[in-house]
Coordinates of N, CA and C in Angstrom, one line a residue:
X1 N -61.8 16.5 18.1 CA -62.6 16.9 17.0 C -62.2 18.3 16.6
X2 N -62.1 18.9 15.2 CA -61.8 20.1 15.2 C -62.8 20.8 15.3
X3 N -62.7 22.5 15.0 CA -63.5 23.6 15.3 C -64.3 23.5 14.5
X4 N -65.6 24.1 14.3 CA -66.2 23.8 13.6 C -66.3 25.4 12.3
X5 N -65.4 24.8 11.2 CA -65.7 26.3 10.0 C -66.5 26.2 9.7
X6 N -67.7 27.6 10.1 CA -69.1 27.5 9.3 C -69.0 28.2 8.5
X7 N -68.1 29.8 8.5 CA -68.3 30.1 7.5 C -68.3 29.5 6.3
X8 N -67.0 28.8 6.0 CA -66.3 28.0 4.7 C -67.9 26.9 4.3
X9 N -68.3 26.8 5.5 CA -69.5 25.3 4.9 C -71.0 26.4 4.7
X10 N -71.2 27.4 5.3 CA -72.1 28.2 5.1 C -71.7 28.9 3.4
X11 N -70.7 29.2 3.2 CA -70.4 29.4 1.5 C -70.6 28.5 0.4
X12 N -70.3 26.8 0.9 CA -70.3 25.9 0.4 C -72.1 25.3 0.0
X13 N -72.9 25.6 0.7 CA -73.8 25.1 0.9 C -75.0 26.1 0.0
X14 N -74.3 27.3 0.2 CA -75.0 28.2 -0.8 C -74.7 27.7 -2.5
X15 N -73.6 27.6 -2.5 CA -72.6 27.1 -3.5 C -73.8 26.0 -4.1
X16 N -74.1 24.9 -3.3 CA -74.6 23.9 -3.8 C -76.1 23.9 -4.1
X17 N -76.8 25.0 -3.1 CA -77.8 25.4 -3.5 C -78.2 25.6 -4.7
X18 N -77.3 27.1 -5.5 CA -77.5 27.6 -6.2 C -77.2 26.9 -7.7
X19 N -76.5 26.0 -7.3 CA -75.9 24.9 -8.6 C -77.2 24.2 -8.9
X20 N -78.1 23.9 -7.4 CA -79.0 22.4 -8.0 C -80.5 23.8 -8.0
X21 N -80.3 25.0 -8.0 CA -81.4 25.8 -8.5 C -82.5 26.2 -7.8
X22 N -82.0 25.6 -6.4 CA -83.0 26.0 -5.1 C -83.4 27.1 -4.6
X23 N -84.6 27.6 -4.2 CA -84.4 29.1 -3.3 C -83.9 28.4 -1.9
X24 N -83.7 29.4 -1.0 CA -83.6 28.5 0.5 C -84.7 27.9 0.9
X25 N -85.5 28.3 0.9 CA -87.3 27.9 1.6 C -87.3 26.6 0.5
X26 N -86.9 26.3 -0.4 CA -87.2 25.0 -0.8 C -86.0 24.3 -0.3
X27 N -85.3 24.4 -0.5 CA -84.1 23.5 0.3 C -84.5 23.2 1.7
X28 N -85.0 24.1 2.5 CA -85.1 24.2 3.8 C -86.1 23.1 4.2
X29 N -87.3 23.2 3.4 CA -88.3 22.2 3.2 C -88.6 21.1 2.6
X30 N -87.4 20.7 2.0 CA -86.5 20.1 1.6 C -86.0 18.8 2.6
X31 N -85.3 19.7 3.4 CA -84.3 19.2 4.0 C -85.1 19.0 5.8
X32 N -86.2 19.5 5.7 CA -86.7 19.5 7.0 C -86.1 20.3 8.0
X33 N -85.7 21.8 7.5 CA -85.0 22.0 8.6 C -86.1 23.6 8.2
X34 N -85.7 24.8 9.2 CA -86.6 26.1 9.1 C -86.0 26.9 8.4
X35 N -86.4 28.0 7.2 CA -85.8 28.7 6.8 C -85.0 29.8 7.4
X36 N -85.5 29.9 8.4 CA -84.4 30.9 9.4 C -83.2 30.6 9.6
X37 N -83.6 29.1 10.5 CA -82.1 28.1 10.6 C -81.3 27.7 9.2
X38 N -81.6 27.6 8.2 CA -81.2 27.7 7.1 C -80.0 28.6 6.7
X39 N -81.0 29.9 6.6 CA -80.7 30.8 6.1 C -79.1 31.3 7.4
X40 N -79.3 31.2 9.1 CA -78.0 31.5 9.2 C -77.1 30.7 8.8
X41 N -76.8 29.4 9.1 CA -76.3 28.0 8.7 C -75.2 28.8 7.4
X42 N -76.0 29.1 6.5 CA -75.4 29.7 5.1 C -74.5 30.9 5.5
X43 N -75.3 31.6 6.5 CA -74.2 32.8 6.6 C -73.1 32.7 7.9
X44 N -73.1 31.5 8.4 CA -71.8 31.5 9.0 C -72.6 31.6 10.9
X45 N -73.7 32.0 10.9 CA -74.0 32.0 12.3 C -74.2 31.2 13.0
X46 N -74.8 30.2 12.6 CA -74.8 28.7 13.3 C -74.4 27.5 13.0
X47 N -73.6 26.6 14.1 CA -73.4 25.5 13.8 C -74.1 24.0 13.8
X48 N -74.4 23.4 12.5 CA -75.8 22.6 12.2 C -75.1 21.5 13.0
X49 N -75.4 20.5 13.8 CA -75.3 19.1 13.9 C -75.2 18.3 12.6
X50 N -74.4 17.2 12.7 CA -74.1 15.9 12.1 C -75.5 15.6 11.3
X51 N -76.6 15.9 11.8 CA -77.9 15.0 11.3 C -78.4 16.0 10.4
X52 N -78.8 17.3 11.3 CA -79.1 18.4 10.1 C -78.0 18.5 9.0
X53 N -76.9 18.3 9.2 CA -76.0 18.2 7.5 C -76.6 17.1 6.9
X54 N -76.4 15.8 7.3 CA -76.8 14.7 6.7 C -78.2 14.9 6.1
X55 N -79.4 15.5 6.5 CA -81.0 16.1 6.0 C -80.5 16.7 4.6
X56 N -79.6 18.2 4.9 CA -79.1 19.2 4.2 C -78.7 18.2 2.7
X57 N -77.8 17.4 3.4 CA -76.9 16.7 1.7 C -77.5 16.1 1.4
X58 N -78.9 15.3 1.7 CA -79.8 14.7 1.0 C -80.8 15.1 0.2
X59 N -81.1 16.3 0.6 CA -82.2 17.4 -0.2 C -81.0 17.9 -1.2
X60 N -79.8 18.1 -1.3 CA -79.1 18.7 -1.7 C -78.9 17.5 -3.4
X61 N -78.9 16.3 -2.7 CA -78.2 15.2 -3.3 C -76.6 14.9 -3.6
X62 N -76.1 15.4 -2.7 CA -74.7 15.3 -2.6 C -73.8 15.0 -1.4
X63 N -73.0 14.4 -0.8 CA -72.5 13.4 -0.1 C -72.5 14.4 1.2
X64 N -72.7 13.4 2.4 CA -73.0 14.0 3.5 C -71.4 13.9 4.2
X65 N -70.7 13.4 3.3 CA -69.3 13.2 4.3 C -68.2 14.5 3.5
X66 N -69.1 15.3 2.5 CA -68.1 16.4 2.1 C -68.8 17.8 3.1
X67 N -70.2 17.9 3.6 CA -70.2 18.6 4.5 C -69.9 18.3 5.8
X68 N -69.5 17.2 6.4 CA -68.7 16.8 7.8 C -67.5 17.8 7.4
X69 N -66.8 17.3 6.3 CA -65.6 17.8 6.2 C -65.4 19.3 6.3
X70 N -66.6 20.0 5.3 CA -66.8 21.2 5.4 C -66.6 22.0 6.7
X71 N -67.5 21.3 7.8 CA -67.8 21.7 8.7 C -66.8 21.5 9.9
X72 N -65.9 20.7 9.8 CA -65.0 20.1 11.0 C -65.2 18.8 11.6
X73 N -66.3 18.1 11.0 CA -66.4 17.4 11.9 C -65.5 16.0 11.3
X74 N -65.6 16.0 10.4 CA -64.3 14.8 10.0 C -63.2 15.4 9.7
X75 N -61.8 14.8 9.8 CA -60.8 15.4 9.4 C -60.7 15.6 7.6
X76 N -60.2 16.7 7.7 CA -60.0 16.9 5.8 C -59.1 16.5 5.5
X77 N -58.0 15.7 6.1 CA -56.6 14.9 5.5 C -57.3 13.5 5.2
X78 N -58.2 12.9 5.7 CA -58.8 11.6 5.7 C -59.6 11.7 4.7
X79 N -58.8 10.6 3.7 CA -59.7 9.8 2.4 C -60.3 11.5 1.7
X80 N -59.8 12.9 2.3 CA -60.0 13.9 0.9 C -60.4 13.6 -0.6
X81 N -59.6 13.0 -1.1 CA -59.4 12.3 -2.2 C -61.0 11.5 -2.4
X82 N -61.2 10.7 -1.8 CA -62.1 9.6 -1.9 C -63.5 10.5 -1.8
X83 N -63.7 11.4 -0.8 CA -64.8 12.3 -0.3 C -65.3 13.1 -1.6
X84 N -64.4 13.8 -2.1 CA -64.5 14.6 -3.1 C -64.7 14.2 -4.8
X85 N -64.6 12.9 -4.7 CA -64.2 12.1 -5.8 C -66.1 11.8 -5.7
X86 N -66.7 11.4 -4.4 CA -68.3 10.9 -4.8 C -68.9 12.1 -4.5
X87 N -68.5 13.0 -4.1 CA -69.1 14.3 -4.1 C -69.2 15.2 -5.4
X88 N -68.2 14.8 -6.3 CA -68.3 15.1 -7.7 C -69.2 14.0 -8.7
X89 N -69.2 12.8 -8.5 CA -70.1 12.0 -9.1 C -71.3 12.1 -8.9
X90 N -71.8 12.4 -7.4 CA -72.9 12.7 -7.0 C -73.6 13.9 -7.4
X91 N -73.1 15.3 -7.4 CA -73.6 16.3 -7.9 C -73.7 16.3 -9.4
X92 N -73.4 15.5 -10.1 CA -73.4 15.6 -11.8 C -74.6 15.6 -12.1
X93 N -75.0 16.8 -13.1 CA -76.3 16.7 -13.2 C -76.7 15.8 -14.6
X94 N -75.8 15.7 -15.5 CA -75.8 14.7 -16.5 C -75.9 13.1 -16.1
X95 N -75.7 12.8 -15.1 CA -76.0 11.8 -14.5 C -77.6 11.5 -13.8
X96 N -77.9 9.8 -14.1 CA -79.3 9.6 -13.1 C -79.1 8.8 -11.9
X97 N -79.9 9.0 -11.3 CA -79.4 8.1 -9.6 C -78.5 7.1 -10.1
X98 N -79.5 6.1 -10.5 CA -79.0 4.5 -10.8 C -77.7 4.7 -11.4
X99 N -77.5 5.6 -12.7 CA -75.6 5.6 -12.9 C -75.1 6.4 -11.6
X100 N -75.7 7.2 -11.1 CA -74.3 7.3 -9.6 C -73.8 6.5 -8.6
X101 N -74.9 5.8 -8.4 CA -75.0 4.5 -7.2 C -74.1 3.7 -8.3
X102 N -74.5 3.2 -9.3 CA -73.2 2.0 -10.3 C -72.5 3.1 -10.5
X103 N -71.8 3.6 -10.9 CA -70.3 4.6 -10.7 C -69.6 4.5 -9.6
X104 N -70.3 4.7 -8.4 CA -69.7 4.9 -6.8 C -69.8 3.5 -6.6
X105 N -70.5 2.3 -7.3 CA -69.9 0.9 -6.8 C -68.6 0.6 -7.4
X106 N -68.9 0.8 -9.1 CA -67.4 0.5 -9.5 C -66.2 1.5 -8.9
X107 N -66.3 2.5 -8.6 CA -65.0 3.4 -7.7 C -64.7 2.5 -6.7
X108 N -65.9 2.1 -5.7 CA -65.5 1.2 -4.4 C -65.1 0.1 -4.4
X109 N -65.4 -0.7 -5.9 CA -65.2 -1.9 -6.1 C -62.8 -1.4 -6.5
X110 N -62.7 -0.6 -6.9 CA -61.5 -0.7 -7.5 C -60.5 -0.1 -6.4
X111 N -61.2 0.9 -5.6 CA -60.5 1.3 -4.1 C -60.1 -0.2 -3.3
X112 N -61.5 -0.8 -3.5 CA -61.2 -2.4 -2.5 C -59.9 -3.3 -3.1
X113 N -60.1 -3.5 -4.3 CA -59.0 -4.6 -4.9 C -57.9 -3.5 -4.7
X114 N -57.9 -1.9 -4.5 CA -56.2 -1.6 -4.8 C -55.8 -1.3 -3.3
X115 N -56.9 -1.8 -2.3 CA -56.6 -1.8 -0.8 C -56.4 -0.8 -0.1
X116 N -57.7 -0.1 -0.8 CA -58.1 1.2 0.2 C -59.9 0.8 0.6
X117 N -60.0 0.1 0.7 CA -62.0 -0.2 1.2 C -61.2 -0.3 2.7
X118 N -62.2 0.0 3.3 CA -62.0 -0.4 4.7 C -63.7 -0.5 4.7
X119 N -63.9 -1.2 6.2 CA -65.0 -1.6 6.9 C -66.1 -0.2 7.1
X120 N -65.9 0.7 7.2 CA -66.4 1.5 7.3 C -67.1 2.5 6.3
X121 N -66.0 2.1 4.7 CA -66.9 2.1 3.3 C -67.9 1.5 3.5
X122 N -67.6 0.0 3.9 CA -68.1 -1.2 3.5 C -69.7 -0.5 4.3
X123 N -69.8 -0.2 5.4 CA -70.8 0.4 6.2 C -71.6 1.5 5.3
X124 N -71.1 2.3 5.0 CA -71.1 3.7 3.9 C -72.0 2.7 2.6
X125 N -71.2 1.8 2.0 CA -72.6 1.3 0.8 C -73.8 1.1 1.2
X126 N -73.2 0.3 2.2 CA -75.0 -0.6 2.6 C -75.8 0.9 2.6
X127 N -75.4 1.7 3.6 CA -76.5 2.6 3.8 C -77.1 3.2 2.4
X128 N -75.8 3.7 1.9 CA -76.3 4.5 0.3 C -77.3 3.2 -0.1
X129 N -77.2 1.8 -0.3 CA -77.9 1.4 -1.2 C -79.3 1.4 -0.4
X130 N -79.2 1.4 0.8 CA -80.4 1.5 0.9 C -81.2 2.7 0.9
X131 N -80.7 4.0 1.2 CA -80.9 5.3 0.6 C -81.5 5.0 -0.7
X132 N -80.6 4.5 -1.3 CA -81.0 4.3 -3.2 C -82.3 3.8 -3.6
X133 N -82.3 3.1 -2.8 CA -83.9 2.1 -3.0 C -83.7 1.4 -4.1
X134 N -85.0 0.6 -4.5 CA -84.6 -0.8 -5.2 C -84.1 -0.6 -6.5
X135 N -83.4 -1.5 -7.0 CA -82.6 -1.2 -8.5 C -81.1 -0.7 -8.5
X136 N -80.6 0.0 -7.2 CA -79.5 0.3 -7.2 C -78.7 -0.6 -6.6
X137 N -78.6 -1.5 -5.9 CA -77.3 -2.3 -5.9 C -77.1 -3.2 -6.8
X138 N -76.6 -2.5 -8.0 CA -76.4 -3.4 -9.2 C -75.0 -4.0 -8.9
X139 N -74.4 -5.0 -8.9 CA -73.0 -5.7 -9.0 C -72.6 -5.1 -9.9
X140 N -71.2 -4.0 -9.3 CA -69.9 -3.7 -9.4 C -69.2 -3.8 -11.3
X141 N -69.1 -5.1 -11.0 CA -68.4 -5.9 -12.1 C -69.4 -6.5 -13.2
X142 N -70.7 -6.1 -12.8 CA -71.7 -7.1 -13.6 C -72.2 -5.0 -14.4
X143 N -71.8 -4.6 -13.3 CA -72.2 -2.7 -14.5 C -70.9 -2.8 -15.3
X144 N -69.8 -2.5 -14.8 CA -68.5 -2.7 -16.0 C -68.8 -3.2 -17.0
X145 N -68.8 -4.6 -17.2 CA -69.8 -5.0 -18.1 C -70.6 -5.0 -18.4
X146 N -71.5 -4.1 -18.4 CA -72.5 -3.7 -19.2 C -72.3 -2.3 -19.9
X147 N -71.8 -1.5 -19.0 CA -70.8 -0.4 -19.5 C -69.9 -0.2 -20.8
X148 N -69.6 -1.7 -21.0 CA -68.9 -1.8 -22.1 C -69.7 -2.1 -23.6
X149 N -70.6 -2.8 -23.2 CA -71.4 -2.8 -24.6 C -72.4 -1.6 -24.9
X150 N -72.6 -0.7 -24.2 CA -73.5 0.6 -24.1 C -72.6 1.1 -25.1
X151 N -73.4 1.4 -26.1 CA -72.7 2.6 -27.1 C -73.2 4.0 -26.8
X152 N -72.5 5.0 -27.0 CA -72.5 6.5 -27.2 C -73.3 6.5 -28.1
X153 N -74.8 7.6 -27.5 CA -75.5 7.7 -28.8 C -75.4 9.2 -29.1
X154 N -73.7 9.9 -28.8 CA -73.5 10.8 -29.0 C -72.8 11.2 -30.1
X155 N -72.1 9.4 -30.9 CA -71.2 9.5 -31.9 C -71.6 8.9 -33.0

């Protein structure tokens, strides 16, 4: 396992804070963790466990496998690409749950047919949808199409 960079995830985390408009004490409360421990977390003094990140990226609403990476605990050459890719869908604030959860299906749906799903995505949905709660495991290919008859009511 590598070292763990807090600072880099302690910058990051402020980063994401201040994006979704949190003080700490709401995040912290939030996230079920104390504002003390919070607050060093951010500045680089302590290193959170796996679960307290996973708390963190949930109050946060943004993917728990881009602060593993942040933090060392998964490698950053693995699936980069793929991590960053729902960590950006995820944090969009123009978006509502239900289009992120259908976004991140049709992404997974087109990773799978181009033979990048592995078993361990496959593990990764189930949980999100059940994170998602009801209404979000919409079928993949049944949002595409519906995606396509949605008109822009911006034009």
């Amino acid at each position: 396992m590598a070292s763990l960079n807090v600072g880099n995830l302690g910058e990051y985390l402020r980063e994401q804070r201040r994006n979704a408009q949190l003080s700490l004490r709401q995040l912290a409360d939030a996230a079920g963790v104390s504002n003390p421990y919070l607050s060093q977390i951010e500045r680089g003094l302590r290193k959170p466990s796996a679960e307290v990140l996973q708390q963190v990226a949930k109050a946060l609403r943004i993917s728990a496998e881009t602060l593993y990476v942040r933090a060392g605990i998964l490698d950053a050459e693995r699936d980069r690409d793929d991590v960053e890719t729902r960590a950006v869908i995820l944090a969009d604030p123009s978006l509502n749950e239900r289009q992120k959860q259908v976004l991140l299906q049709v992404y997974e749906s087109f990773r799978k047919e181009n033979g990048f799903g592995t078993d361990a995505d496959a593990d990764a949905d189930v949980k999100a949808d059940a994170d998602a709660g009801p209404g979000a495991g919409v079928d993949a290919d049944a949002a595409v199409d519906g995606a396509e008859t949605v008109k822009n009511p911006h034009s």
